[in-house]
Short mmCIF file of N, CA and C in Angstrom, two decimals:
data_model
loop_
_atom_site.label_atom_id
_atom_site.label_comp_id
_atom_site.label_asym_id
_atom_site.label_seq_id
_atom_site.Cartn_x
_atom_site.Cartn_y
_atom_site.Cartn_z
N UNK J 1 -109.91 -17.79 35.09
CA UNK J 1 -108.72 -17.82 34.25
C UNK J 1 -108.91 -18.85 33.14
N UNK J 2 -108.36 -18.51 32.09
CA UNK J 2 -108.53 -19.65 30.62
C UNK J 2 -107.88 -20.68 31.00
N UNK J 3 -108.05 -21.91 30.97
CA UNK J 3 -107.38 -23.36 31.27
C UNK J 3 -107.94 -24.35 29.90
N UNK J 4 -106.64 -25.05 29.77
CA UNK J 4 -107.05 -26.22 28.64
C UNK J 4 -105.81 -25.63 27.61
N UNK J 5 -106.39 -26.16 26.36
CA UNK J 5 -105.25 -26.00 25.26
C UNK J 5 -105.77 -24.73 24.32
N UNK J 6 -104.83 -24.21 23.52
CA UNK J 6 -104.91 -23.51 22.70
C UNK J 6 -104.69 -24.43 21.05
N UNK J 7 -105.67 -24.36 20.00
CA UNK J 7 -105.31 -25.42 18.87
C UNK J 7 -105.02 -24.34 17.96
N UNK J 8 -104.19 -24.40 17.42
CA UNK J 8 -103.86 -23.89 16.04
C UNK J 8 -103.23 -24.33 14.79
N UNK J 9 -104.29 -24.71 13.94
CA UNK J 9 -104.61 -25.45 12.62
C UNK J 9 -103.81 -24.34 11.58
N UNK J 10 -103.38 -25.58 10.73
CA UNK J 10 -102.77 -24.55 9.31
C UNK J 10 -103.23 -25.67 8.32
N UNK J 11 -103.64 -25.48 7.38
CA UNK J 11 -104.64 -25.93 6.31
C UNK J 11 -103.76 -26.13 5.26
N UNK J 12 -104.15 -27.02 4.34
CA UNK J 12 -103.06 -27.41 2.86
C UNK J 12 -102.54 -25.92 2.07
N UNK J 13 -103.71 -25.13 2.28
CA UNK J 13 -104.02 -24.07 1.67
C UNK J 13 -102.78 -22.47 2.29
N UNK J 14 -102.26 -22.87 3.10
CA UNK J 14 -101.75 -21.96 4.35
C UNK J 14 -102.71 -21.29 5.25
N UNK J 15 -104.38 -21.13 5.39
CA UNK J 15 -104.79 -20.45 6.38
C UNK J 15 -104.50 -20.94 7.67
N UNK J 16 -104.98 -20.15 8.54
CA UNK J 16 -104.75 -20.62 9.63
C UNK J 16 -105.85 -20.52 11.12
N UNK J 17 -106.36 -21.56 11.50
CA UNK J 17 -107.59 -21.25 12.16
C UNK J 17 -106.93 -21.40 13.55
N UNK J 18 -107.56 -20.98 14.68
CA UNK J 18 -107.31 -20.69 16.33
C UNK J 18 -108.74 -21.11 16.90
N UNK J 19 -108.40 -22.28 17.63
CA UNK J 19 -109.64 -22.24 18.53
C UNK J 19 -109.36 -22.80 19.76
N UNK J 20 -109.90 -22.76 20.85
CA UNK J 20 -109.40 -23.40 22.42
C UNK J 20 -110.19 -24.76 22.61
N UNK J 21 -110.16 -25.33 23.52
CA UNK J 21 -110.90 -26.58 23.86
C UNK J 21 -112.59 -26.06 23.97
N UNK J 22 -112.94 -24.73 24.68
CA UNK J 22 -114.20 -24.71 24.65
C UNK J 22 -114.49 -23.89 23.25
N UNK J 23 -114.09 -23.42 22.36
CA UNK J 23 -114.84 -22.62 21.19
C UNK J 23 -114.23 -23.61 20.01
N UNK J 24 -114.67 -23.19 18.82
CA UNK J 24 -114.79 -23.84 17.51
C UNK J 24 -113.66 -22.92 16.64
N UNK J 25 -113.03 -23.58 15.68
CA UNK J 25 -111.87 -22.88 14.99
C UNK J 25 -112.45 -21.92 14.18
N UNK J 26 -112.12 -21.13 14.47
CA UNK J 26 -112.07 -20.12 13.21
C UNK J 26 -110.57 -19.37 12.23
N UNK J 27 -111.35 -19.01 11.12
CA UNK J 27 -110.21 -18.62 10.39
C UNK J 27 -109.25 -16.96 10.97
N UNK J 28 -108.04 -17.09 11.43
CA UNK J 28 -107.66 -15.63 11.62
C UNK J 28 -106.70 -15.56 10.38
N UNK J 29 -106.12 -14.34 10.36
CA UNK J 29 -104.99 -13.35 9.77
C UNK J 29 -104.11 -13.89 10.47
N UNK J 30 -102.77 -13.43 9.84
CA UNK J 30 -101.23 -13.76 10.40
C UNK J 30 -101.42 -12.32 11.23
N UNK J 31 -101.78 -10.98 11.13
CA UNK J 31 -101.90 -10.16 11.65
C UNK J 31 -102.61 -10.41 13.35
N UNK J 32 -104.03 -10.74 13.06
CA UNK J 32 -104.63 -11.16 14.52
C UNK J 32 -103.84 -12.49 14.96
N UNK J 33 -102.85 -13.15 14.55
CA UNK J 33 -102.74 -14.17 15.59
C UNK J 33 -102.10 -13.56 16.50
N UNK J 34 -100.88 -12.76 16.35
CA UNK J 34 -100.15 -12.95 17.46
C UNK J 34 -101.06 -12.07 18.93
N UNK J 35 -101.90 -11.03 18.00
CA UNK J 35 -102.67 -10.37 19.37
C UNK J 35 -103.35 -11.46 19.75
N UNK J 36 -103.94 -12.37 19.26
CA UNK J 36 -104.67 -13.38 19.92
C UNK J 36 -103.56 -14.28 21.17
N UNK J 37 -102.58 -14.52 20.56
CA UNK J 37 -101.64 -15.30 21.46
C UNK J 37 -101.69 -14.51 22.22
N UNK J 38 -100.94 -13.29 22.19
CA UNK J 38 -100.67 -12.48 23.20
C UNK J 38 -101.76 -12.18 24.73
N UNK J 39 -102.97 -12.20 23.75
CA UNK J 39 -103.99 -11.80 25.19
C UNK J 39 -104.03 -13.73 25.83
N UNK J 40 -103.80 -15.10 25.55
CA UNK J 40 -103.63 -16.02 25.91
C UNK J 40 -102.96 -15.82 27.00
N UNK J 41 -101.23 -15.09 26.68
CA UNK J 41 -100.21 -15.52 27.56
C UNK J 41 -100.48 -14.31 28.47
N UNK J 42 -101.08 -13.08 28.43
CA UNK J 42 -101.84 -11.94 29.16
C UNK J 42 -102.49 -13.11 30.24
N UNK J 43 -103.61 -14.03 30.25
CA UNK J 43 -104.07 -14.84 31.46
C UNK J 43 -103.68 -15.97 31.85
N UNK J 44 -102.73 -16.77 30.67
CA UNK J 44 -101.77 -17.91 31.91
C UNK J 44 -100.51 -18.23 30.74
N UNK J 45 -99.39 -17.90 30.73
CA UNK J 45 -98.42 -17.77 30.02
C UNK J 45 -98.00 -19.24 29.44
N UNK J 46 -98.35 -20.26 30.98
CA UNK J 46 -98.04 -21.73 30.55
C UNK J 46 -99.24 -22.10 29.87
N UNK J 47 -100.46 -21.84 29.16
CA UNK J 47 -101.28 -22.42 28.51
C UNK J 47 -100.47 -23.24 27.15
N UNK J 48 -100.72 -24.56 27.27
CA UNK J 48 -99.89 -25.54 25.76
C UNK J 48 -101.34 -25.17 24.43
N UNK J 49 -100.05 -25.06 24.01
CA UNK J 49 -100.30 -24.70 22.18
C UNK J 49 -100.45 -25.97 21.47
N UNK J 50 -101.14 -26.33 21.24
CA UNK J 50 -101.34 -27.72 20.49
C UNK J 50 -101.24 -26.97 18.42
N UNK J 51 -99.87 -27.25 17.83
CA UNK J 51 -100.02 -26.66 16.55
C UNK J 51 -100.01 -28.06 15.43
N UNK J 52 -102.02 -27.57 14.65
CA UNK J 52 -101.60 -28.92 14.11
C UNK J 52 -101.51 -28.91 12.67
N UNK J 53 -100.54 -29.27 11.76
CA UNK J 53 -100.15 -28.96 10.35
C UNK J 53 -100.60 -29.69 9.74
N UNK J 54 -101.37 -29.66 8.34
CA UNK J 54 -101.77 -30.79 7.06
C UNK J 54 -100.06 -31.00 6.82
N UNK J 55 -100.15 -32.33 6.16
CA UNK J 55 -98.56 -33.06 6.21
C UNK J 55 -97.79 -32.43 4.90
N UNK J 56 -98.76 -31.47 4.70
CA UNK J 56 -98.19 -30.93 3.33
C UNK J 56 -98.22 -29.07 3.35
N UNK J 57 -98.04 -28.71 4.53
CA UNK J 57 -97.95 -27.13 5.10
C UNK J 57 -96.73 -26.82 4.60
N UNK J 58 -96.40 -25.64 3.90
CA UNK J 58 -95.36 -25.28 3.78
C UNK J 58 -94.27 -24.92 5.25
N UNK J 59 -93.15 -25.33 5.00
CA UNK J 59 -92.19 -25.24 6.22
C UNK J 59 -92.33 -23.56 7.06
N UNK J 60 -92.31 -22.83 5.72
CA UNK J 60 -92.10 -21.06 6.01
C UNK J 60 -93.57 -20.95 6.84
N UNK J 61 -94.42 -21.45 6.77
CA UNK J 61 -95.85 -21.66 7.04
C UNK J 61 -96.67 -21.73 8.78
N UNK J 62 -95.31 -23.09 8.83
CA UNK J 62 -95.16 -23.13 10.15
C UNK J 62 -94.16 -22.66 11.05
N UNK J 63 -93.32 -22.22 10.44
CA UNK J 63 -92.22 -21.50 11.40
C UNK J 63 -92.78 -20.27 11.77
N UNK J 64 -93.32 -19.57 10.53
CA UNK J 64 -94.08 -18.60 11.23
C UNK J 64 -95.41 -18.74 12.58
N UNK J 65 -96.17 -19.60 12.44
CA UNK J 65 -96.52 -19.46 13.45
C UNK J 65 -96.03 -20.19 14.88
N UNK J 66 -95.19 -21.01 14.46
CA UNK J 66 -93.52 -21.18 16.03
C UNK J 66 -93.81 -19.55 16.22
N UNK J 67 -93.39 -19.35 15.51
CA UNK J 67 -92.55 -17.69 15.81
C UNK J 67 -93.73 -17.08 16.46
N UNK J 68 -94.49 -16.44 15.82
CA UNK J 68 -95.80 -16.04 16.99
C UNK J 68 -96.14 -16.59 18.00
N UNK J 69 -96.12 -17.81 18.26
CA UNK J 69 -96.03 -18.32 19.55
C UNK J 69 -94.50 -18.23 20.77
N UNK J 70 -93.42 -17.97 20.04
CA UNK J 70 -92.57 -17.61 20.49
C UNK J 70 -92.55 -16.41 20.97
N UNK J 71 -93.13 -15.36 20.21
CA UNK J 71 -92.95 -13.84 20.32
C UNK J 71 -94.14 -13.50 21.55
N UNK J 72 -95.20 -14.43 21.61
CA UNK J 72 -95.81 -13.86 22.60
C UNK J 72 -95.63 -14.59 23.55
N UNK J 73 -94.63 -15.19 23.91
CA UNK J 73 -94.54 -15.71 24.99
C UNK J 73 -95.00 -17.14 25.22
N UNK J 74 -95.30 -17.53 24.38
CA UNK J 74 -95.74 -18.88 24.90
C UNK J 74 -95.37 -20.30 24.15
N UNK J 75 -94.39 -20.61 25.35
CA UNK J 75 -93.36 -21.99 24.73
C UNK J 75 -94.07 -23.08 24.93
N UNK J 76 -94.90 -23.34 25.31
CA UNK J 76 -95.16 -24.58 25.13
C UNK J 76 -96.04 -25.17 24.53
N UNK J 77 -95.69 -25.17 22.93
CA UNK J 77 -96.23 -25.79 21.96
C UNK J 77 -95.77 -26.83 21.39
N UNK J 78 -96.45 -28.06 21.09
CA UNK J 78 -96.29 -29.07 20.36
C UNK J 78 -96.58 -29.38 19.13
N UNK J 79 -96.46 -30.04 17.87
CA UNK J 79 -96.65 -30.20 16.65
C UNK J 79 -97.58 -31.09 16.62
N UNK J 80 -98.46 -31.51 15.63
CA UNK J 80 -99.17 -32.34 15.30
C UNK J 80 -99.50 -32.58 13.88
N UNK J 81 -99.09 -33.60 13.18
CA UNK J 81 -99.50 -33.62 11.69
C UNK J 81 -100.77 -34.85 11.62
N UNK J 82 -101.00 -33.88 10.49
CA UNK J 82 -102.74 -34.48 10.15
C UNK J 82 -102.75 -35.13 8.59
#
């Protein structure tokens, strides 16, 4: 089963990269995140979301990805500014 954190980076720029404690970030789509969340909360629903924002992310930026993390199920994410 997947254990550890889930990181999800949003860049000055708005992209947005996904990577776990064992792999390296890469860049996804607003499209592939939420299937990405989704197959997360598919093998442990409580996995924490570590979401970390440049201090200058647009607000709409990050709510959206709250919201994908909301929609697939998985609340327990925290903020982090960089």
């Amino acid at each position: 089963a997947f254990e550890g954190t889930v990181i999800l980076g949003i860049d000055k720029d708005a992209s947005i990269t996904f990577a776990t404690d064992q792999s390296a970030p890469r860049v996804v789509t607003r499209e592939e995140l939420g299937g990405l969340l989704a197959q997360i909360r598919n093998v442990n629903r409580d996995i924490p979301v570590l979401i970390r924002a440049d201090e200058t992310t647009e607000l709409k930026t990050l709510a959206f990805v709250m919201d994908a993390c909301r929609k697939a199920g998985l609340n327990k994410f925290s903020l982090q500014s960089r």
